[in-house]
Coordinates of C-alpha atoms and ligand atoms in Angstrom, one line a residue:
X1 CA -20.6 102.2 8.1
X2 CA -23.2 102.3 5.9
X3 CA -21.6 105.1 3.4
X4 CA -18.0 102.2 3.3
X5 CA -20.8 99.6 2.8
X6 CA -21.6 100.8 -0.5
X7 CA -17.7 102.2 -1.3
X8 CA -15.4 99.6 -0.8
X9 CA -17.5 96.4 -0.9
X10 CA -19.5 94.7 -4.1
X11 CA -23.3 94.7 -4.4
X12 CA -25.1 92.4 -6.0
X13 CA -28.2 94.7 -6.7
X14 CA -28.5 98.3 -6.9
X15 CA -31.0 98.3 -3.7
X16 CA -29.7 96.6 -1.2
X17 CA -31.9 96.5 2.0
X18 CA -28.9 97.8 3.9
X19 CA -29.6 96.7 7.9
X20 CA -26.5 97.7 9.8
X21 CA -26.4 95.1 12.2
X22 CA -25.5 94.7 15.5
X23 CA -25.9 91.2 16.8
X24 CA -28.5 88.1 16.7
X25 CA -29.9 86.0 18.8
X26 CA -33.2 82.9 18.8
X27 CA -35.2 84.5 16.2
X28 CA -34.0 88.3 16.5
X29 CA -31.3 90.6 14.5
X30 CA -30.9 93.8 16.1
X31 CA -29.7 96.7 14.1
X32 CA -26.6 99.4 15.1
X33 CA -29.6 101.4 16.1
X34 CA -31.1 99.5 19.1
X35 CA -34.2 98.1 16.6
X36 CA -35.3 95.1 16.8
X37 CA -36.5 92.8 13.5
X38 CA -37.7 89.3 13.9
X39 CA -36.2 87.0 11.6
X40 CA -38.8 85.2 9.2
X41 CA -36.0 84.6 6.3
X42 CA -33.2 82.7 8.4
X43 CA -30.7 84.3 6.4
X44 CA -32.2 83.0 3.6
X45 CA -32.7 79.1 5.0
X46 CA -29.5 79.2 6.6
X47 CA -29.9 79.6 10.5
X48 CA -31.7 76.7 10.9
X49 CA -31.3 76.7 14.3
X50 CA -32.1 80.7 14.8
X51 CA -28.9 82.9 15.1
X52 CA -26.3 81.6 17.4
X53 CA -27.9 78.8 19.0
X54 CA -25.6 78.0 22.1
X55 CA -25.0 74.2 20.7
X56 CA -23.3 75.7 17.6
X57 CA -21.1 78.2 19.0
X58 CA -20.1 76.2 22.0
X59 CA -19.0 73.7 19.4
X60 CA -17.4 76.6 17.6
X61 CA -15.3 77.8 20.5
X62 CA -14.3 74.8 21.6
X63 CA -12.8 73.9 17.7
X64 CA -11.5 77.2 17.2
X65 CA -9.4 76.4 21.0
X66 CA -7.9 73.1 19.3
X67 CA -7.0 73.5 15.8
X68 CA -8.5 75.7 12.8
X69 CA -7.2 74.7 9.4
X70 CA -4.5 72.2 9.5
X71 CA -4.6 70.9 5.8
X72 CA -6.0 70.6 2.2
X73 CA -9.4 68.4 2.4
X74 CA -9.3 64.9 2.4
X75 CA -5.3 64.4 3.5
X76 CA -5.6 64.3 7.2
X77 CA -8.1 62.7 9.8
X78 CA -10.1 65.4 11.5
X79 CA -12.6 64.7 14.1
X80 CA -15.4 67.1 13.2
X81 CA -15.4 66.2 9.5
X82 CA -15.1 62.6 10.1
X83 CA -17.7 62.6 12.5
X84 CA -20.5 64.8 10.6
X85 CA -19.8 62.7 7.2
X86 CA -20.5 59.5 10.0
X87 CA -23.7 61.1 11.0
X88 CA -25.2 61.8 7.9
X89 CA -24.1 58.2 6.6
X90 CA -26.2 57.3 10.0
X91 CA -29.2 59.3 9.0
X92 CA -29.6 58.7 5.1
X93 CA -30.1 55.6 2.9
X94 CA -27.7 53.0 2.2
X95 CA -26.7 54.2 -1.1
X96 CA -25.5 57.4 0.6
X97 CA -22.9 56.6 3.1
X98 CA -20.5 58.7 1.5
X99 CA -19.9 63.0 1.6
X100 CA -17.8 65.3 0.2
X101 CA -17.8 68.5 1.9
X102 CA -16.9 71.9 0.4
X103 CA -17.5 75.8 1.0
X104 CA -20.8 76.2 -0.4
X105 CA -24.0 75.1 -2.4
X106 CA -22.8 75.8 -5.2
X107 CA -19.6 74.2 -5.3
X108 CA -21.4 71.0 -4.1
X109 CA -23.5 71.1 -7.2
X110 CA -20.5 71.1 -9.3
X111 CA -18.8 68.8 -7.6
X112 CA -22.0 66.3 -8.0
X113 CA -22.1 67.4 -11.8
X114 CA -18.3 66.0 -11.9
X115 CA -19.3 63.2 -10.3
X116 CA -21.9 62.0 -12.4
X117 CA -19.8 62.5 -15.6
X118 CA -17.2 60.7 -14.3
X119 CA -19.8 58.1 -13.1
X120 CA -21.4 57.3 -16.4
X121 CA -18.7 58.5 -18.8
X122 CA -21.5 60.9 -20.5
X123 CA -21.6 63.9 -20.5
X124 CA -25.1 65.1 -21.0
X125 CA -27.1 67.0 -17.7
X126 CA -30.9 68.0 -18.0
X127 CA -32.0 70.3 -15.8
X128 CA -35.3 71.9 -15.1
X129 CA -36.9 75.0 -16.1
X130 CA -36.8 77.8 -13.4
X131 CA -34.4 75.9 -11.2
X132 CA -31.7 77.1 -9.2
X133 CA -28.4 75.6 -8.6
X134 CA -26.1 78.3 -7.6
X135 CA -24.2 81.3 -9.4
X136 CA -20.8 79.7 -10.4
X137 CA -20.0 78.6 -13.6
X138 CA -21.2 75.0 -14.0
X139 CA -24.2 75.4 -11.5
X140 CA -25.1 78.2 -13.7
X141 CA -25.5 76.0 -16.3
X142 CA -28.0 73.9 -15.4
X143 CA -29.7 77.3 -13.9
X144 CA -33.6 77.2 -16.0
X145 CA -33.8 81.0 -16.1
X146 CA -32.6 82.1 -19.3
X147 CA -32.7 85.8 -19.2
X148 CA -30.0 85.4 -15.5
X149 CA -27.7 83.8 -17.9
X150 CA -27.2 85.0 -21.4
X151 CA -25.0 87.9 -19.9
X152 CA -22.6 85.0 -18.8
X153 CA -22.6 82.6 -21.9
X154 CA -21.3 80.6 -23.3
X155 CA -21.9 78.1 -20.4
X156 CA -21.1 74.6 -20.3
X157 CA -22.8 72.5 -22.9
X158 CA -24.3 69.9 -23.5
X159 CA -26.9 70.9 -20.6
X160 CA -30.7 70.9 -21.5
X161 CA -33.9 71.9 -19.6
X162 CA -36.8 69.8 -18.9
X163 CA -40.2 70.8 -17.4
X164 CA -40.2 70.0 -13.6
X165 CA -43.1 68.1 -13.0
X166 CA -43.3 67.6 -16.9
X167 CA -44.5 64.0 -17.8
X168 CA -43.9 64.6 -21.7
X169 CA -40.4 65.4 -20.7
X170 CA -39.4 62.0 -18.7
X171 CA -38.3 60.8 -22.5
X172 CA -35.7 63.4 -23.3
X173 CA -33.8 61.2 -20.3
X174 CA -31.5 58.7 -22.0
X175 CA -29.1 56.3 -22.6
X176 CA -27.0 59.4 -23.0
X177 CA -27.6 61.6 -20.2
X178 CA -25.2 60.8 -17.3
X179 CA -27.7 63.1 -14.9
X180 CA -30.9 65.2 -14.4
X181 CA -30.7 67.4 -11.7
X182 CA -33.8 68.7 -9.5
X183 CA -34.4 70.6 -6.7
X184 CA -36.9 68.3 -4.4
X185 CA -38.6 71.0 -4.1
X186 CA -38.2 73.8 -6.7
X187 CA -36.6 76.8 -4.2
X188 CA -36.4 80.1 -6.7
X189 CA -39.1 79.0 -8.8
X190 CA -41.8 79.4 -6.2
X191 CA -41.4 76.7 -3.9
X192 CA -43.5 74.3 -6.2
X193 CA -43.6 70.7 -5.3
X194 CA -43.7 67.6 -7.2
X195 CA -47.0 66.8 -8.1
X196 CA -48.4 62.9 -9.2
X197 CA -45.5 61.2 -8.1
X198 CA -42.9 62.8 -10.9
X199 CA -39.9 62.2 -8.6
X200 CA -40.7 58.4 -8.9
X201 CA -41.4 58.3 -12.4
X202 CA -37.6 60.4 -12.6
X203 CA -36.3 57.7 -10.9
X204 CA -37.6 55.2 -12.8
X205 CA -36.7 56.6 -16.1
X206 CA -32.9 56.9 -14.7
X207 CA -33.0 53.6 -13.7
X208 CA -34.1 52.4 -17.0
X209 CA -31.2 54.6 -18.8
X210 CA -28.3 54.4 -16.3
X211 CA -28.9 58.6 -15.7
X212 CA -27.8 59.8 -12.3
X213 CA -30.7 61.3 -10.3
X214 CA -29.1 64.4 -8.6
X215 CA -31.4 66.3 -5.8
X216 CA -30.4 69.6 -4.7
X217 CA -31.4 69.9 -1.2
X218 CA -29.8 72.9 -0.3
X219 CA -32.8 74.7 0.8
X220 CA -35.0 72.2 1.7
X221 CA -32.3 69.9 3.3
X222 CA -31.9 69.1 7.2
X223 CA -35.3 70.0 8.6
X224 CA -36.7 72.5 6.6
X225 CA -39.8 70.6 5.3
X226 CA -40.6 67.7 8.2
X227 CA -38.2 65.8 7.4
X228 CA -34.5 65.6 7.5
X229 CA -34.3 65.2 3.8
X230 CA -37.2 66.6 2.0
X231 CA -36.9 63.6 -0.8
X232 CA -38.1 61.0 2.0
X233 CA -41.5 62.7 1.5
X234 CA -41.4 61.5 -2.0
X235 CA -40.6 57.6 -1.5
X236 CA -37.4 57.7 -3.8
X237 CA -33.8 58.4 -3.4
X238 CA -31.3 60.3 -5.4
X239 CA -28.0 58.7 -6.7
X240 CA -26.2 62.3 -5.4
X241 CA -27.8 64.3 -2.6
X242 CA -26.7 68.1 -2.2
X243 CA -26.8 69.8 0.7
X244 CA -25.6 73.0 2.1
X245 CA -27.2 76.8 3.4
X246 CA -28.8 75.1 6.8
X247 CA -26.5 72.5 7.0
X248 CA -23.8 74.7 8.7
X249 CA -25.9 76.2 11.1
X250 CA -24.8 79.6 10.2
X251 CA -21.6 79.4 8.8
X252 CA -20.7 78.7 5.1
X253 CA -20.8 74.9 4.0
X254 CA -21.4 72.7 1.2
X255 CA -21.6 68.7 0.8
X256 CA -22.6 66.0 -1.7
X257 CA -23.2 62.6 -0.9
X258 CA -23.2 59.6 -3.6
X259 CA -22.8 55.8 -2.9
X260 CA -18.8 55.4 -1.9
X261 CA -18.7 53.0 -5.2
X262 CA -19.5 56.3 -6.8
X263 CA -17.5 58.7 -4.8
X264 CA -14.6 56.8 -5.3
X265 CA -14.6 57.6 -8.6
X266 CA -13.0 61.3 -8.0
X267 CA -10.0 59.8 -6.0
X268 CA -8.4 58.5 -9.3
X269 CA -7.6 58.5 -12.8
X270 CA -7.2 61.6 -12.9
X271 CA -5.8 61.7 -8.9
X272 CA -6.9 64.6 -7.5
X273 CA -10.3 64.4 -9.6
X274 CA -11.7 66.9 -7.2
X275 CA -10.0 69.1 -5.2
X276 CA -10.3 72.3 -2.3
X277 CA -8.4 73.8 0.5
X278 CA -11.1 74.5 2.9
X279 CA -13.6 72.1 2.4
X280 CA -13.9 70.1 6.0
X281 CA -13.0 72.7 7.5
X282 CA -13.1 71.9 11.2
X283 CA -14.3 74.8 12.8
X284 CA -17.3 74.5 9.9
X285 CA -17.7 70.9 10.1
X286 CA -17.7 71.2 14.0
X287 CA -20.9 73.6 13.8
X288 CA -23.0 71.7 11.2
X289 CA -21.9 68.7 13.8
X290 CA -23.6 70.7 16.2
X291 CA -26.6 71.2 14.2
X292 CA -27.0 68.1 12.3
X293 CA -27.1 66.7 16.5
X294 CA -29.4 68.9 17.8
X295 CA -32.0 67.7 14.6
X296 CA -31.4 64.6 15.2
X297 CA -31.6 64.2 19.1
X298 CA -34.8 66.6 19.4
X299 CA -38.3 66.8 17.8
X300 CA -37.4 70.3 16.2
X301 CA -37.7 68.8 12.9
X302 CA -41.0 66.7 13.4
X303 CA -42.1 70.2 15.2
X304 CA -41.7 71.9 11.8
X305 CA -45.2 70.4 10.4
X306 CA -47.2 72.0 13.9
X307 CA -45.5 75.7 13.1
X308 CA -46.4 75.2 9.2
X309 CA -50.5 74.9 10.3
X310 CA -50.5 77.5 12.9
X311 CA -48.4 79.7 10.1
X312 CA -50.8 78.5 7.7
X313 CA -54.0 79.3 9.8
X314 CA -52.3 83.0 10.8
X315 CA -51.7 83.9 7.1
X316 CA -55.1 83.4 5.7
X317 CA -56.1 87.0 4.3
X318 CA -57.9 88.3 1.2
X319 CA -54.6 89.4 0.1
X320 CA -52.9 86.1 -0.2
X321 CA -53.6 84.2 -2.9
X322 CA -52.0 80.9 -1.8
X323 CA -49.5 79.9 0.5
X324 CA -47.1 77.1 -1.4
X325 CA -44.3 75.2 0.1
X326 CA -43.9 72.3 3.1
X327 CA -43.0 73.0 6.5
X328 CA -41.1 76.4 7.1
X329 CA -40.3 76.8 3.4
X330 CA -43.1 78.5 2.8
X331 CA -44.1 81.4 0.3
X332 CA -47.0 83.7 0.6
X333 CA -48.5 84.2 -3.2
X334 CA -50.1 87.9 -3.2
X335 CA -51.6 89.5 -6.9
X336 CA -48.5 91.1 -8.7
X337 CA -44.5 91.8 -7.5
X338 CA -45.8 95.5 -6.8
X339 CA -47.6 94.0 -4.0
X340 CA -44.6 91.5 -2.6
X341 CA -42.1 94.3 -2.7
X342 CA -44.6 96.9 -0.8
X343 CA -45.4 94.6 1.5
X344 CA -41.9 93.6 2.3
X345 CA -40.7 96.7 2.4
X346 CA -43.1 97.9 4.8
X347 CA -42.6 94.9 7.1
X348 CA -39.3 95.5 7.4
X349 CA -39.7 98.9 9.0
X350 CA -42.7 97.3 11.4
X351 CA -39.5 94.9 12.6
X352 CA -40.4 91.5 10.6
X353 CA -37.4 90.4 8.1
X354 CA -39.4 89.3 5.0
X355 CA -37.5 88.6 1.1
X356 CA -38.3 87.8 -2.1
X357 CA -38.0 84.8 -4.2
X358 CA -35.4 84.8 -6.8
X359 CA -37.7 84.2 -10.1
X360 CA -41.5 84.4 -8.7
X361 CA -41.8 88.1 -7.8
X362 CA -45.5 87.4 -6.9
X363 CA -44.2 85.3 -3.6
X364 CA -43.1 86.8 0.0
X365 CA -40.3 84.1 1.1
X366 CA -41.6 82.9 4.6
X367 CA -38.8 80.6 5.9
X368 CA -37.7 81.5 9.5
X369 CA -34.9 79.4 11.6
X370 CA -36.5 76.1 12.7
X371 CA -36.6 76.9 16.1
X372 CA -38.8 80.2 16.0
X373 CA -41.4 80.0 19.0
X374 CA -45.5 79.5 18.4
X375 CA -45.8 83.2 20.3
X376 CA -42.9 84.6 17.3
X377 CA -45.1 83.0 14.7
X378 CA -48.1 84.7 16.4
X379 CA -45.9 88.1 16.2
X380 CA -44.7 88.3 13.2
X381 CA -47.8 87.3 11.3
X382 CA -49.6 90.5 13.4
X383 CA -47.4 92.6 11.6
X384 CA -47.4 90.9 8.0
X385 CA -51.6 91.4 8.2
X386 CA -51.7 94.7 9.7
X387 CA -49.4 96.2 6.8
X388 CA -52.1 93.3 4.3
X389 CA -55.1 95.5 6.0
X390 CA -53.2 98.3 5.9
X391 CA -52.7 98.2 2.3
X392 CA -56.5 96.7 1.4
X393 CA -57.7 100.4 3.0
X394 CA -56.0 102.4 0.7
Ligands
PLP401 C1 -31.6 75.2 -4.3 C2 -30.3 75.9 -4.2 N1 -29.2 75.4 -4.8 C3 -28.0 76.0 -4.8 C4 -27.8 77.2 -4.1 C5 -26.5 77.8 -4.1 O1 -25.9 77.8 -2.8 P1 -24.8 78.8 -2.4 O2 -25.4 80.2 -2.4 O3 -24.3 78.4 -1.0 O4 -23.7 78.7 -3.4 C6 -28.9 77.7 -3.4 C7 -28.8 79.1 -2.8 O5 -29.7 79.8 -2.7 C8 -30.2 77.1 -3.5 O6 -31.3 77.6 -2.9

């Protein structure tokens, strides 16, 4: 399989790690070759629940036995989709009762960037430096990595960067800017957090201008941090809330979530303001159902803040610098990328999934599914310092 892999289907880099695999299961991928590799990466914050958690693909199955796709999103009433978009109303602030579900994160983040020029009738977005939105055209735009898009340009304009957790910066937000977007917590950049209450003084500034606060929470979103929602931390709340990656509990989904006031908005003038296929798809919406229940009925999400110490406590070495992040969206900070790559390389034949970060080469991504066990944490940080000593001796 491996030799078709690279034939007949598209890379995105010329190394790929290239794991044939064989199934999943809890905190475990095992390869076509019998191996076993516990899963610190989810699938890049995706399984939150671990890989095929029985809640998720009994859901599944029992969907898939009634109906799969039965019509473009948003004509027909459809239990799962109704119900999830109920649930998150039930979980989330007033302002946002309201979702849109797509196909991915990305398409939810242009979708919200619709939204908020339709909202304010302006078309300015800020955006911050290093952020990451997603790879498609418009989320592209407001990506803060300059040298990722130049090959692409030109983009969408009238987008401009800001420094996240930039005081000086709050002013370039104005009566003309219909939105600044933010990761809550910046994913790609590092896993850097806001620092001295900036996500307030964002919202304040919006407020006093009429912007649109958007949060992309499609990393840090259901569970990941502590919370459900890693912007109740912060005591603010967004205008437009993205969500995806964990939300679907393994399979591929996308949402935003505004006010219905706001959401409204895309329904008319133009009709049809915003349109997909398979967004609400029910088989999808059935498993993030599934998840979005089990983190809600269960302590899995308050457990997240226990496993982050005990991870914390495990990963203290001469070798790591620092570990950023909240909860299990964590990132271990070692000297120089040479390090980071050799040390996830090496895991990865000693059976522990590690990755990178998309723009901090120094950082080893630590961000397994939600449900990993104390004695996994135990394991897997045995092998990450015996490759750290191992590597220290030479
Ligand atoms: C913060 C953030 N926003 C957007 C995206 C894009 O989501 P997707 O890959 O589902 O399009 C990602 C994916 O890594 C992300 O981490």
């Amino acid at each position: 399989m491996t030799e078709d892999f690279y034939k007949y289907q598209a890379q995105t880099t010329p190394h790929p790690l290239a794991l044939e695999i064989s199934h999943a299961e809890g905190s475990y991928i095992y390869d076509t070759s019998g191996k076993k590799h516990l899963d610190f990466v989810a699938g890049v914050s995706a399984c939150t629940l671990g890989h095929c958690h029985p809640r998720v693909v009994s859901a599944i199955k029992t969907q898939a036995e009634k109906y799969l796709h039965v019509m473009v999103y948003g004509e027909y009433i459809q239990e799962p989709a109704v119900e999830l978009a109920k649930l998150l109303a039930n979980n989330l602030p007033q302002n946002l009762n309201t979702t849109y579900l797509v196909n991915s994160g990305t398409e939810a983040i242009e979708g919200a960037l619709k939204l908020a020029r339709r909202a304010t009738g302006r078309t300015q977005i800020l955006y911050a430096n290093n952020a990451y939105h997603g790879n498609t055209m418009g989320s592209m735009s407001v990506m803060g990595y300059e040298e990722r898009k130049n090959a692409f340009k030109p983009l969408v304009p009238d987008c401009f960067p800001v420094n996240f957790n930039g005081e000086a910066d709050l002013q370039k937000i104005t009566t003309e800017t219909a939105a600044i977007i933010l990761e809550t917590i910046q994913g790609g950049a590092g896993f850097i957090q806001p620092e001295n209450d900036y996500l307030k003084k964002v919202r304040k500034r919006c407020d006093e201008t009429g912007t649109l606060l958007i949060l992309d929470e499609i990393q840090p979103g259901f569970g990941r941090t502590g919370k459900l929602f890693a912007f109740e931390h912060f005591g603010i709340v967004p205008d437009i809330l993205v969500m995806g990656k964990g939300m679907g509990g393994g399979l591929p989904i996308g949402a935003f979530t505004a006010s219905h006031e706001v959401m409204a908005l895309l329904q008319d003038n133009p009709k049809l303001g915003h349109i997909t296929t398979f967004g609400g798809n029910p088989v999808i919406a059935a498993a993030a159902l599934a998840t979005l229940q089990e983190l809600t009925e269960t302590d899995i999400v308050q457990q997240t803040l226990q496993k982050e110490k005990l991870l914390r406590k495990l990963l203290e070495h001469s070798l790591i610098k620092e570990v950023r992040g909240r909860g299990l969206m964590l990132a271990a900070m070692v000297e120089s990328p040479e390090i980071a790559s050799e040390v996830i390389l090496a895991c990865k034949e000693r059976g522990l999934v590690l990755f990178w970060l998309l723009f901090e080469g120094r950082a080893i991504r630590i961000t397994p599914p939600l449900t990993i066990s104390n004695d996994e944490i135990e394991e897997g940080c045995k092998i990450l310092t015996d490759v750290l000593n191992s590597l220290q001796k030479r």
